[in-house]
Coordinates of C-alpha atoms in Angstrom, one line a residue:
M1 CA 102.3 13.2 45.5
R2 CA 105.5 12.8 43.4
D3 CA 105.0 9.1 43.2
A4 CA 101.4 9.5 42.1
I5 CA 102.5 11.9 39.3
D6 CA 105.3 9.4 38.3
W7 CA 102.6 6.7 38.1
G8 CA 100.6 8.9 35.7
V9 CA 98.0 10.2 38.0
T10 CA 96.5 13.4 36.6
T11 CA 94.5 14.6 39.6
L12 CA 95.4 14.9 43.2
E13 CA 92.9 15.7 45.9
M14 CA 94.1 17.1 49.2
D15 CA 92.6 18.9 52.2
L16 CA 93.8 22.3 53.1
Q17 CA 93.8 24.3 56.3
L18 CA 94.5 27.9 57.0
T19 CA 96.9 28.9 59.8
R20 CA 96.3 31.8 62.1
D21 CA 98.4 34.0 59.9
K22 CA 96.5 33.0 56.8
Q23 CA 99.0 30.6 55.3
V24 CA 97.7 27.5 53.5
I25 CA 98.9 24.1 54.6
V26 CA 98.0 20.6 53.5
S27 CA 96.3 18.7 56.3
H28 CA 93.3 16.4 56.4
D29 CA 92.4 17.3 60.0
P30 CA 92.4 20.6 61.9
T31 CA 94.8 19.0 64.5
F32 CA 97.9 16.9 64.4
N33 CA 97.6 13.1 64.2
A34 CA 99.2 11.4 67.1
N35 CA 100.0 8.3 64.9
F36 CA 102.8 10.2 63.1
A37 CA 103.3 13.7 64.6
I38 CA 106.5 14.6 66.5
T39 CA 106.6 17.7 68.7
P40 CA 109.2 20.4 68.2
Q41 CA 111.1 18.9 71.2
G42 CA 111.3 15.5 69.3
D43 CA 108.7 13.7 71.4
T44 CA 105.8 11.6 70.2
M45 CA 102.3 12.9 70.9
T46 CA 99.4 11.4 72.7
V47 CA 96.0 11.5 71.1
A48 CA 94.9 14.0 73.8
A49 CA 97.9 16.2 73.2
A50 CA 97.5 16.1 69.4
R51 CA 93.9 17.2 69.7
K52 CA 94.9 20.3 71.6
V53 CA 97.1 21.6 68.9
I54 CA 94.6 23.3 66.6
L55 CA 96.2 24.2 63.4
Y56 CA 94.1 27.3 62.6
Q57 CA 95.0 28.8 66.0
L58 CA 98.7 28.6 65.3
P59 CA 100.9 30.7 63.0
Y60 CA 102.7 28.9 60.2
D61 CA 106.2 29.2 61.8
S62 CA 104.9 27.3 64.9
I63 CA 103.4 24.5 62.9
A64 CA 106.5 24.2 60.8
K65 CA 108.4 23.1 64.0
Y66 CA 106.5 19.9 64.2
D67 CA 107.5 16.9 62.2
V68 CA 104.9 14.8 60.4
G69 CA 107.2 12.8 58.1
L70 CA 109.8 11.2 60.4
K71 CA 107.5 8.7 62.0
F72 CA 105.6 6.3 59.8
N73 CA 101.8 6.0 60.3
P74 CA 101.1 2.4 61.4
E75 CA 97.8 2.5 59.5
F76 CA 99.7 2.6 56.2
P77 CA 102.4 0.0 56.4
R78 CA 103.3 0.3 52.6
Q79 CA 104.0 4.0 52.8
K80 CA 107.3 5.3 51.5
R81 CA 109.5 8.0 52.9
C82 CA 109.6 11.1 50.6
L83 CA 112.9 12.7 50.3
P84 CA 113.2 16.5 49.4

């Protein structure tokens, strides 16, 4: 999103989900994506396991333990790592 703004983009579209405790998170899908999600234990996820983690059924603090930025999505080879 920062890169888009730096490039002069004036509008960003994003999908939002609500957690069980009514926190708003940015996520296209209601579950994690096995292509790039890492469990709180540091393991990669299978597609079946990722589909079982339904974001709106979890509180925000549980979702925050997963990592969705460490592993690159192979579907987007030109993506860049975003640093805080």
